[in-house]
Coordinates of C-alpha atoms and ligand atoms in Angstrom, one line a residue:
Chain A
M17 CA -26.1 -32.4 1.3
I18 CA -28.0 -29.8 -0.7
H19 CA -31.5 -28.9 0.3
F20 CA -33.8 -26.4 -1.4
D21 CA -36.9 -25.4 0.6
C22 CA -39.5 -23.3 -1.3
V23 CA -36.9 -21.3 -3.1
S24 CA -37.8 -18.6 -5.4
K25 CA -35.6 -16.2 -7.3
R26 CA -36.8 -13.1 -8.9
Y27 CA -34.5 -10.8 -10.9
P28 CA -35.1 -7.1 -10.6
P29 CA -37.6 -6.2 -13.3
G30 CA -40.0 -8.8 -11.8
M31 CA -38.9 -11.8 -13.8
D32 CA -39.3 -15.1 -11.8
A33 CA -36.3 -17.2 -12.7
L34 CA -37.2 -19.9 -10.2
S35 CA -40.5 -20.5 -8.5
A36 CA -41.1 -22.4 -5.3
L37 CA -38.4 -25.0 -5.7
S38 CA -38.1 -27.8 -3.2
F39 CA -35.7 -30.7 -3.6
T40 CA -32.9 -32.5 -1.8
V41 CA -29.6 -33.9 -3.2
A42 CA -28.0 -36.6 -1.0
E43 CA -24.4 -36.8 -0.1
G44 CA -22.4 -38.6 -2.9
E45 CA -25.3 -38.3 -5.3
M46 CA -25.0 -37.3 -8.9
V47 CA -27.8 -35.2 -10.4
T48 CA -28.3 -33.4 -13.6
I49 CA -30.4 -30.2 -14.0
T50 CA -32.1 -30.1 -17.3
G51 CA -34.4 -27.8 -19.1
H52 CA -34.7 -25.4 -22.0
S53 CA -32.4 -22.3 -22.3
G54 CA -33.6 -19.8 -19.8
A55 CA -35.3 -22.4 -17.6
G56 CA -33.3 -21.4 -14.6
K57 CA -30.5 -24.0 -14.5
S58 CA -27.7 -21.5 -14.0
T59 CA -29.7 -19.6 -11.5
L60 CA -30.1 -22.7 -9.4
L61 CA -26.4 -23.4 -9.4
N62 CA -25.7 -19.8 -8.6
L63 CA -27.9 -20.0 -5.5
I64 CA -25.9 -23.0 -4.2
A65 CA -22.6 -21.1 -4.7
A66 CA -24.1 -18.0 -3.1
I67 CA -23.4 -16.0 -6.3
E68 CA -27.1 -15.1 -6.1
K69 CA -29.3 -14.9 -3.0
P70 CA -32.8 -16.4 -3.1
T71 CA -35.7 -14.0 -3.0
S72 CA -37.5 -16.3 -0.7
G73 CA -37.1 -19.8 0.8
S74 CA -33.8 -21.3 2.0
V75 CA -30.9 -23.0 0.4
L76 CA -29.0 -25.4 2.7
V77 CA -25.5 -26.7 1.8
A78 CA -24.2 -29.2 4.3
G79 CA -26.7 -27.8 6.8
Q80 CA -25.7 -24.2 6.3
N81 CA -28.1 -21.6 5.0
V82 CA -26.1 -20.1 2.3
G83 CA -28.5 -17.2 1.6
S84 CA -27.8 -15.7 5.0
L85 CA -24.0 -16.2 5.1
S86 CA -22.0 -13.2 6.2
R87 CA -19.4 -11.7 3.9
T88 CA -16.6 -13.2 6.0
A89 CA -18.1 -16.7 5.9
L90 CA -18.7 -16.7 2.2
P91 CA -15.1 -17.5 1.0
Y92 CA -15.1 -20.6 3.3
L93 CA -18.3 -21.9 1.8
R94 CA -16.9 -21.5 -1.7
R95 CA -13.8 -23.4 -0.8
R96 CA -15.9 -26.5 -0.2
L97 CA -17.4 -26.3 -3.7
G98 CA -15.8 -27.1 -7.0
L99 CA -17.2 -24.7 -9.7
V100 CA -17.1 -25.3 -13.4
L101 CA -18.7 -22.2 -14.8
Q102 CA -20.5 -21.7 -18.1
N103 CA -17.6 -19.7 -19.5
Q104 CA -14.6 -21.5 -18.1
Q105 CA -13.0 -18.2 -16.9
L106 CA -9.4 -19.4 -17.2
L107 CA -6.7 -16.8 -16.7
F108 CA -5.2 -16.4 -20.1
D109 CA -1.9 -14.9 -18.9
R110 CA -1.1 -17.9 -16.8
T111 CA -0.1 -21.4 -17.6
V112 CA -2.4 -24.4 -17.3
F113 CA -0.5 -25.3 -14.1
D114 CA -0.9 -21.9 -12.5
N115 CA -4.6 -21.9 -13.4
V116 CA -5.2 -25.1 -11.6
M117 CA -3.0 -24.0 -8.8
L118 CA -5.2 -20.9 -8.1
P119 CA -7.7 -22.5 -5.6
L120 CA -4.8 -24.0 -3.6
A121 CA -2.9 -20.6 -3.6
I122 CA -6.1 -19.0 -2.3
T123 CA -6.4 -21.5 0.6
G124 CA -2.6 -21.1 1.4
F125 CA -1.7 -24.7 0.6
P126 CA 1.9 -25.7 1.2
P127 CA 3.6 -25.2 -2.2
K128 CA 5.2 -28.7 -2.5
E129 CA 2.0 -30.6 -1.8
A130 CA 0.0 -28.2 -3.9
A131 CA 2.2 -28.9 -6.9
Q132 CA 1.6 -32.6 -6.4
R133 CA -2.1 -32.1 -6.2
V134 CA -2.2 -30.0 -9.3
R135 CA -0.3 -32.7 -11.3
A136 CA -2.7 -35.3 -10.0
A137 CA -5.7 -33.2 -11.0
L138 CA -4.3 -32.6 -14.5
D139 CA -3.5 -36.3 -14.8
K140 CA -7.1 -37.2 -14.0
V141 CA -8.4 -35.0 -16.8
G142 CA -5.7 -36.3 -19.2
L143 CA -3.7 -33.0 -19.4
A144 CA -0.6 -34.0 -17.5
A145 CA 1.6 -33.2 -20.5
R146 CA 0.2 -29.7 -21.0
E147 CA 0.9 -28.1 -17.7
K148 CA 3.3 -25.5 -19.1
A149 CA 0.9 -24.5 -21.9
L150 CA -1.0 -21.3 -21.9
P151 CA -4.8 -21.8 -22.2
I152 CA -4.9 -20.0 -25.5
A153 CA -2.9 -22.9 -27.0
L154 CA -5.6 -25.4 -26.0
S155 CA -8.7 -26.6 -27.7
G156 CA -12.2 -25.9 -26.3
G157 CA -12.4 -29.4 -24.9
E158 CA -9.0 -29.1 -23.3
Q159 CA -9.8 -25.8 -21.7
Q160 CA -13.0 -27.3 -20.3
R161 CA -10.9 -30.0 -18.8
V162 CA -8.5 -27.5 -17.2
A163 CA -11.6 -25.8 -15.7
I164 CA -12.6 -29.2 -14.3
A165 CA -9.1 -29.9 -12.9
R166 CA -9.2 -26.5 -11.2
A167 CA -12.6 -27.3 -9.7
V168 CA -11.5 -30.6 -8.2
V169 CA -7.9 -29.8 -7.2
S170 CA -8.9 -28.8 -3.7
R171 CA -10.9 -32.0 -3.4
P172 CA -14.3 -30.4 -2.7
A173 CA -17.2 -32.4 -1.4
I174 CA -19.5 -30.8 -4.0
L175 CA -18.9 -30.3 -7.6
L176 CA -21.1 -27.8 -9.6
A177 CA -20.9 -27.7 -13.3
D178 CA -22.8 -25.4 -15.6
E179 CA -23.1 -26.8 -19.1
P180 CA -19.7 -28.3 -19.1
T181 CA -20.2 -30.0 -22.4
A182 CA -21.5 -27.1 -24.4
H183 CA -19.6 -26.3 -27.6
L184 CA -17.9 -29.7 -27.4
D185 CA -18.0 -32.4 -30.1
S186 CA -19.8 -35.5 -29.0
A187 CA -16.7 -37.6 -28.4
T188 CA -15.1 -34.9 -26.3
A189 CA -18.4 -34.3 -24.4
A190 CA -18.6 -38.0 -23.6
D191 CA -15.1 -37.9 -22.3
V192 CA -15.9 -34.9 -20.0
A193 CA -19.1 -36.8 -18.8
R194 CA -16.9 -39.8 -18.0
I195 CA -14.6 -37.6 -15.9
F196 CA -17.6 -36.4 -13.8
H197 CA -18.8 -40.0 -13.3
E198 CA -15.3 -40.8 -12.0
F199 CA -15.4 -38.0 -9.4
N200 CA -18.9 -39.1 -8.3
R201 CA -17.6 -42.7 -7.9
A202 CA -14.9 -41.2 -5.6
G203 CA -17.6 -39.9 -3.4
V204 CA -18.1 -36.3 -4.6
T205 CA -21.6 -34.9 -4.8
V206 CA -22.1 -33.7 -8.4
L207 CA -24.6 -31.3 -9.9
I208 CA -24.5 -30.7 -13.6
A209 CA -26.6 -28.3 -15.5
T210 CA -27.0 -29.6 -19.0
Y211 CA -29.3 -29.5 -22.0
D212 CA -28.1 -32.9 -23.0
A213 CA -29.3 -35.4 -20.4
Q214 CA -28.4 -38.3 -22.6
L215 CA -24.8 -37.8 -21.8
F216 CA -25.6 -38.8 -18.3
P217 CA -27.9 -41.9 -18.5
A218 CA -29.0 -43.5 -15.3
V219 CA -28.6 -40.2 -13.4
R220 CA -31.4 -38.5 -11.5
S221 CA -32.5 -35.5 -13.3
L222 CA -34.1 -32.3 -12.0
H223 CA -36.1 -31.0 -14.9
L224 CA -36.9 -27.2 -15.0
D225 CA -39.5 -25.5 -17.1
H226 CA -39.7 -21.7 -16.9
G227 CA -38.4 -21.8 -13.3
H228 CA -40.7 -24.6 -12.2
L229 CA -39.5 -28.1 -11.2
I230 CA -41.4 -30.7 -13.2
P231 CA -41.8 -33.7 -11.0
S232 CA -40.9 -37.1 -12.4
I233 CA -43.3 -38.7 -9.9
P234 CA -46.8 -37.1 -9.9
E235 CA -47.5 -37.1 -6.2
H236 CA -44.5 -34.9 -5.6
S237 CA -46.4 -32.1 -7.1
L238 CA -48.3 -31.8 -3.8
T239 CA -45.1 -30.3 -2.1
R240 CA -45.3 -27.2 -4.3
A241 CA -48.7 -26.2 -2.9
S242 CA -47.2 -26.2 0.6
C243 CA -45.0 -23.1 -0.1
Chain B
M4 CA 1.3 -21.5 9.8
L5 CA 4.0 -18.9 9.6
N6 CA 5.4 -20.7 6.5
T7 CA 2.0 -20.5 4.8
W8 CA 1.8 -16.8 5.7
L9 CA 5.3 -16.1 4.3
H10 CA 4.5 -18.1 1.2
Q11 CA 1.2 -16.2 0.6
H12 CA 3.1 -12.9 0.9
R13 CA 5.9 -14.1 -1.4
L14 CA 3.3 -15.1 -4.0
A15 CA 1.6 -11.7 -3.7
L16 CA 4.9 -9.8 -4.0
R17 CA 5.9 -11.9 -7.1
L18 CA 2.5 -11.2 -8.7
A19 CA 2.9 -7.5 -8.0
L20 CA 6.3 -7.4 -9.5
R21 CA 5.1 -9.3 -12.6
R22 CA 2.3 -6.9 -13.1
L23 CA 4.7 -4.0 -12.9
S24 CA 7.1 -5.5 -15.3
K25 CA 4.3 -6.5 -17.7
T26 CA 3.6 -2.8 -18.5
P27 CA 7.1 -1.4 -18.4
W28 CA 6.3 2.0 -19.9
I29 CA 3.4 2.7 -17.7
T30 CA 5.5 1.6 -14.7
L31 CA 8.4 3.8 -15.8
L32 CA 6.2 6.9 -16.4
S33 CA 4.4 6.3 -13.1
L34 CA 7.7 6.1 -11.2
L35 CA 8.8 9.3 -12.9
A36 CA 5.6 11.1 -12.0
I37 CA 5.8 10.0 -8.4
G38 CA 9.6 10.7 -8.3
I39 CA 9.3 14.2 -9.7
A40 CA 6.4 14.9 -7.3
I41 CA 8.5 13.8 -4.3
T42 CA 11.6 15.7 -5.6
L43 CA 9.9 19.0 -4.9
P44 CA 9.6 18.8 -1.1
V45 CA 12.8 16.8 -0.8
G46 CA 14.7 19.4 -2.9
G47 CA 13.0 22.0 -0.7
Q48 CA 14.3 20.3 2.4
L49 CA 17.7 20.1 1.0
L50 CA 17.7 23.8 0.0
L51 CA 16.5 24.8 3.5
D52 CA 19.2 22.7 5.2
N53 CA 21.8 24.2 3.0
A54 CA 20.5 27.7 3.4
R55 CA 20.7 27.3 7.1
Q56 CA 24.3 26.1 6.8
L57 CA 25.2 28.9 4.5
L58 CA 23.7 31.6 6.7
R59 CA 25.5 30.3 9.7
N60 CA 28.7 30.3 7.8
A61 CA 28.3 33.7 6.2
S62 CA 27.2 35.7 9.2
T63 CA 29.0 36.2 12.5
T64 CA 27.3 34.3 15.2
P65 CA 25.3 36.5 17.5
Q66 CA 27.0 37.5 20.7
I67 CA 25.9 38.7 24.1
S68 CA 27.7 41.6 25.7
I69 CA 27.8 41.8 29.5
F70 CA 28.7 45.2 31.1
M71 CA 29.5 45.3 34.7
A72 CA 28.7 48.2 37.0
T73 CA 31.7 50.7 37.1
S74 CA 31.7 50.3 40.8
A75 CA 32.1 46.5 40.6
R76 CA 35.4 45.2 42.0
R77 CA 37.7 43.0 39.9
A78 CA 37.0 40.0 42.3
T79 CA 33.4 40.0 41.2
A80 CA 34.4 40.0 37.6
D81 CA 36.8 37.1 38.2
A82 CA 33.9 35.2 39.9
L83 CA 31.8 35.8 36.8
S84 CA 34.6 34.6 34.6
A85 CA 34.7 31.3 36.5
K86 CA 30.9 31.0 36.2
L87 CA 31.0 31.6 32.4
N88 CA 33.8 29.1 32.1
N89 CA 31.6 26.4 33.7
H90 CA 28.3 27.4 32.0
A91 CA 26.9 24.7 29.8
A92 CA 25.3 27.1 27.3
V93 CA 28.4 29.2 26.7
A94 CA 30.6 28.2 23.8
R95 CA 33.3 30.7 24.6
F96 CA 33.8 34.2 26.0
Q97 CA 36.2 37.0 26.1
F98 CA 36.9 39.3 29.1
L99 CA 37.5 43.0 28.4
P100 CA 39.1 44.6 31.4
R101 CA 38.1 48.3 31.8
E102 CA 41.7 49.4 31.6
A103 CA 42.2 47.8 28.3
T104 CA 39.1 49.4 26.9
L105 CA 40.3 52.8 28.1
A106 CA 43.7 52.3 26.6
R107 CA 42.1 51.3 23.3
I108 CA 39.9 54.4 23.3
K109 CA 42.9 56.6 24.0
T110 CA 44.5 55.6 20.7
N111 CA 41.8 57.6 19.0
P112 CA 43.2 61.2 19.2
N113 CA 39.7 62.8 19.1
L114 CA 38.3 60.8 22.0
R115 CA 41.5 60.9 24.0
E116 CA 41.0 64.5 25.1
V117 CA 37.5 63.9 26.2
V118 CA 38.4 60.8 28.2
E119 CA 41.4 62.3 29.8
A120 CA 39.2 65.2 31.1
L121 CA 37.2 62.8 33.1
P122 CA 38.2 62.1 36.7
D123 CA 37.5 58.3 36.5
N124 CA 37.7 55.5 33.9
P125 CA 34.1 55.7 32.4
Y126 CA 34.3 52.2 31.0
P127 CA 33.2 49.1 32.9
D128 CA 34.6 45.6 32.8
A129 CA 32.8 43.6 30.1
F130 CA 32.4 40.1 28.7
I131 CA 31.6 39.1 25.2
V132 CA 29.8 35.7 25.2
T133 CA 29.2 33.3 22.3
A134 CA 26.4 30.9 23.0
R135 CA 26.4 27.3 22.1
D136 CA 22.8 27.4 20.8
D137 CA 22.1 30.4 18.6
S138 CA 18.3 30.2 18.4
A139 CA 16.6 33.4 19.3
A140 CA 14.7 31.8 22.2
S141 CA 17.8 30.3 23.9
L142 CA 19.8 33.5 23.4
D143 CA 17.0 35.5 25.1
A144 CA 16.9 33.1 28.0
L145 CA 20.7 33.3 28.4
A146 CA 20.7 37.1 28.4
E147 CA 17.9 37.1 31.0
E148 CA 20.0 34.8 33.2
F149 CA 23.0 37.1 32.9
R150 CA 20.9 40.1 34.0
Q151 CA 20.3 38.4 37.3
W152 CA 24.0 38.1 38.1
P153 CA 25.6 40.4 40.8
D154 CA 27.0 43.8 39.7
V155 CA 25.8 43.3 36.1
A156 CA 24.7 46.7 34.9
H157 CA 23.6 46.0 31.4
V158 CA 23.3 43.0 29.1
Q159 CA 23.1 43.6 25.3
L160 CA 22.0 41.1 22.8
D161 CA 22.0 41.9 19.1
S162 CA 19.1 39.6 18.3
A163 CA 17.7 41.3 15.2
W164 CA 19.7 39.1 12.9
V165 CA 18.9 36.0 14.8
R166 CA 15.2 36.8 14.7
R167 CA 15.4 37.4 11.0
L168 CA 17.1 34.0 10.5
D169 CA 14.6 32.4 12.8
A170 CA 11.7 33.8 10.9
F171 CA 13.1 32.8 7.6
L172 CA 13.7 29.3 8.7
R173 CA 10.2 29.1 10.2
L174 CA 8.7 30.2 7.0
G175 CA 10.8 27.7 5.1
R176 CA 9.7 24.9 7.5
N177 CA 6.0 25.8 7.2
A178 CA 6.2 26.0 3.4
L179 CA 7.9 22.6 3.4
A180 CA 5.2 21.1 5.7
L181 CA 2.6 22.4 3.3
L182 CA 4.5 20.9 0.3
D183 CA 4.9 17.6 2.2
G184 CA 1.1 17.5 2.8
L185 CA 0.4 18.3 -0.9
L186 CA 2.9 15.7 -2.0
A187 CA 1.5 13.0 0.3
A188 CA -2.0 13.6 -1.1
G189 CA -0.6 13.6 -4.6
L190 CA 1.2 10.4 -4.1
V191 CA -1.9 8.7 -2.7
A192 CA -3.9 10.0 -5.6
I193 CA -1.4 8.7 -8.2
T194 CA -1.2 5.2 -6.7
F195 CA -5.0 5.2 -6.1
N196 CA -5.6 5.8 -9.8
I197 CA -2.9 3.3 -11.1
T198 CA -4.2 0.7 -8.7
R199 CA -7.7 1.3 -9.9
M200 CA -6.6 0.8 -13.4
Q201 CA -4.8 -2.4 -12.4
A202 CA -7.9 -3.7 -10.6
L203 CA -10.0 -3.0 -13.7
T204 CA -7.5 -4.8 -15.9
H205 CA -7.5 -7.8 -13.6
R206 CA -11.3 -7.8 -13.0
T207 CA -11.8 -11.3 -14.2
E208 CA -9.1 -12.5 -12.0
I209 CA -10.6 -10.8 -9.0
E210 CA -14.1 -12.1 -9.7
L211 CA -12.8 -15.6 -10.3
S212 CA -10.7 -15.6 -7.1
Q213 CA -13.8 -14.5 -5.2
L214 CA -15.7 -17.5 -6.7
L215 CA -12.9 -19.8 -5.7
G216 CA -13.1 -18.7 -2.1
A217 CA -10.5 -16.0 -1.9
T218 CA -10.9 -13.7 1.1
P219 CA -10.8 -9.9 0.5
G220 CA -7.3 -9.9 2.1
F221 CA -6.0 -12.4 -0.4
I222 CA -7.3 -10.4 -3.3
R223 CA -6.1 -7.1 -1.9
R224 CA -2.6 -8.3 -1.1
P225 CA -0.9 -8.2 -4.5
F226 CA -2.4 -4.8 -5.2
L227 CA -1.1 -3.5 -1.8
Y228 CA 2.4 -4.7 -2.8
F229 CA 1.8 -3.1 -6.1
G230 CA 1.1 0.3 -4.6
A231 CA 3.9 0.0 -2.0
L232 CA 6.4 -0.9 -4.8
L233 CA 5.3 2.1 -6.8
G234 CA 5.8 4.3 -3.8
L235 CA 9.2 2.8 -3.0
G236 CA 10.2 3.1 -6.7
G237 CA 9.0 6.7 -6.8
G238 CA 11.0 7.4 -3.7
L239 CA 14.1 5.9 -5.1
T240 CA 13.6 7.9 -8.3
A241 CA 13.3 11.1 -6.3
C242 CA 16.6 10.2 -4.5
V243 CA 18.4 9.7 -7.8
L244 CA 16.9 13.0 -9.2
V245 CA 17.9 15.0 -6.1
T246 CA 21.4 13.5 -6.0
L247 CA 21.8 14.3 -9.7
A248 CA 20.6 17.9 -9.2
T249 CA 22.9 18.3 -6.2
W250 CA 25.8 17.1 -8.2
W251 CA 24.8 19.3 -11.2
L252 CA 24.5 22.5 -9.1
D253 CA 27.2 22.1 -6.6
R254 CA 30.1 23.3 -8.7
P255 CA 28.5 26.4 -10.2
L256 CA 27.1 27.4 -6.8
A257 CA 30.4 27.0 -5.1
D258 CA 32.1 29.1 -7.8
L259 CA 29.5 31.8 -7.5
L260 CA 29.7 31.9 -3.7
Y261 CA 33.5 32.0 -3.9
L262 CA 33.2 35.3 -5.6
Y263 CA 31.5 36.5 -2.4
D264 CA 34.4 35.0 -0.3
I265 CA 32.2 32.2 1.0
R266 CA 33.4 28.7 0.9
F267 CA 30.5 26.4 0.5
S268 CA 29.6 22.9 -0.8
L269 CA 26.0 21.6 -1.2
Q270 CA 25.3 18.9 1.4
P271 CA 23.8 15.8 -0.3
L272 CA 20.7 14.0 1.1
Q273 CA 21.4 12.6 4.6
L274 CA 21.1 8.9 5.1
R275 CA 18.4 9.4 7.8
D276 CA 16.3 11.7 5.5
T277 CA 16.7 9.1 2.7
A278 CA 15.4 6.4 5.0
V279 CA 12.4 8.5 6.1
L280 CA 11.7 9.5 2.5
L281 CA 11.7 5.9 1.2
G282 CA 9.6 4.7 4.2
A283 CA 7.0 7.4 3.8
S284 CA 6.7 7.0 0.0
T285 CA 6.2 3.2 0.5
I286 CA 3.5 3.7 3.1
L287 CA 1.7 6.3 1.0
G288 CA 1.8 4.1 -2.1
W289 CA 0.4 1.3 0.0
L290 CA -2.3 3.6 1.4
G291 CA -3.3 4.8 -2.1
A292 CA -3.8 1.2 -3.2
L293 CA -5.7 0.3 0.0
L294 CA -8.1 3.2 -0.5
S295 CA -8.6 2.4 -4.2
L296 CA -9.4 -1.3 -3.4
G297 CA -11.6 -0.5 -0.4
Q298 CA -13.8 1.3 -2.8
R299 CA -13.7 -1.5 -5.4
L300 CA -14.1 -4.6 -3.1
R301 CA -17.1 -3.0 -1.3
R302 CA -18.9 -2.7 -4.6
T303 CA -18.4 -6.3 -5.7
Ligands
ADP402 N1 -28.6 -11.5 -13.6 C1 -29.8 -11.6 -14.2 N2 -30.6 -10.5 -14.2 C2 -31.9 -10.6 -14.8 N3 -32.4 -11.8 -15.3 C3 -31.6 -12.9 -15.3 C4 -30.3 -12.9 -14.7 N4 -29.8 -14.1 -14.9 C5 -30.7 -14.8 -15.5 N5 -31.8 -14.1 -15.7 C6 -33.0 -14.6 -16.3 O1 -33.5 -15.7 -15.5 C7 -34.0 -16.7 -16.4 C8 -33.2 -18.0 -16.1 O2 -31.8 -17.8 -16.5 P1 -30.7 -18.9 -16.4 O3 -30.8 -19.4 -15.0 O4 -29.5 -18.4 -16.9 O5 -31.3 -20.1 -17.3 P2 -30.5 -21.3 -18.0 O6 -29.2 -21.4 -17.3 O7 -31.4 -22.4 -17.7 O8 -30.4 -21.0 -19.4 C9 -33.8 -16.3 -17.8 O9 -35.0 -15.8 -18.3 C10 -32.8 -15.2 -17.7 O10 -33.0 -14.2 -18.7
MG403 MG1 -27.3 -21.1 -18.1

């Protein structure tokens, strides 16, 4: 589903955020991306969503090279992804309902079905009762769950989440982790960048260290030399 | 498919209206700025129309005098009468038989002696023609046509006044065209700036929408409605301002002109002109927003 082939990302002053990354995430798989702050986790997710372009190498999403997508094709890639960003980026002048509705409004979903889907998504994250509230009236955990509902409302095949449990108390974080597991069980490919891998036990982890992928099985280190 | 399209546009329109109503003072002041800007050329057009009306009323319409040859027979003059009667460009005409002219001259005691000393009647048959169209060009053409007619000795057109009026109206029209152009640029500039401010205010929303897969068209749409609504609202404001001004000035102007023996009433904005004004201001508002966004969306 997602394939990185010798991907490097260098930010302008000459800072290598990612170096020669190669890995594959299978369809329906759930993977965490771990590593210290500044290891390159966000950069990796941004490359998948074509928010950034790789300096070299190729990023394939469902067989499509996202680094070379045209401007007109880009929106259609993004519609196949569910994004939960590091800062949730909710619109604070709109209700919870309208925030979750946004992706469907963008794709031009028929309004009646859209409303049903929004309610279903809010129900899944346990916020069915808060649809009329403004985001400012919600706790941090609730806001994070609104962002998750917005990411899944269009039923994307891939869900990308960047530190979705940051700033949450451990009970709330566990709750959010459980929601991601549920989506994965429903067949969604899930990538979560997190500093707290213990929240997702028994999940394959891609560990980054200063932009390098640290292999969990030693012989995989041979692939790096081939770039 | 069509339903989706309509729904998308309805959403964009509602969003634009909500943004306008969210900052009522800015919206109101913008409408006033646009409205006053449009009032200038619209008021100018109104003044010009009314001036033309007034000048037509106040001055005698220009006439063409046709003098037959003194040798011409009455039958020829009768034939010309019939021709003038059926002429499409002639509004009305008057036939002055040479005998009547002579009789009129003889009522003047000084001229009487001179005229009576002559062996023949020195005055020709004549026609005084009022044309339907009083533009200088068509009057010239008509006079030229009359000159070709049989036994016509002389055709006289007092065109100086017509030319003056024509020149005046042409100046007015050109000045208005200039004003229209300036206004159009001004309107685009105003909506350009307001839309830019709007786009900055809603930057997170734009960026988020892009991340969620919005096409540039989707992002642009509410802003285009926003600009078009500003233009339309400004146009309506201008209509109200012009109507108020007409109402305010009509009475004193009529009173003033009455002192000069002229009956006159200011004509309000015509329905057709109003429609053109509203259409143009809407399109210009839309254009301002489009230019403003073109610049923004290319950068992101
Ligand atoms: N837009 C950017 N411009 C320049 N440097 C960046 C940019 N984004 C990230 N970086 C740098 O790239 C490295 C990796 O950042 P990031 O992917 O955000 O790490 P993480 O999410 O793991 O904390 C960091 O050193 C960071 O400073
Ligand atoms: Mg990060």
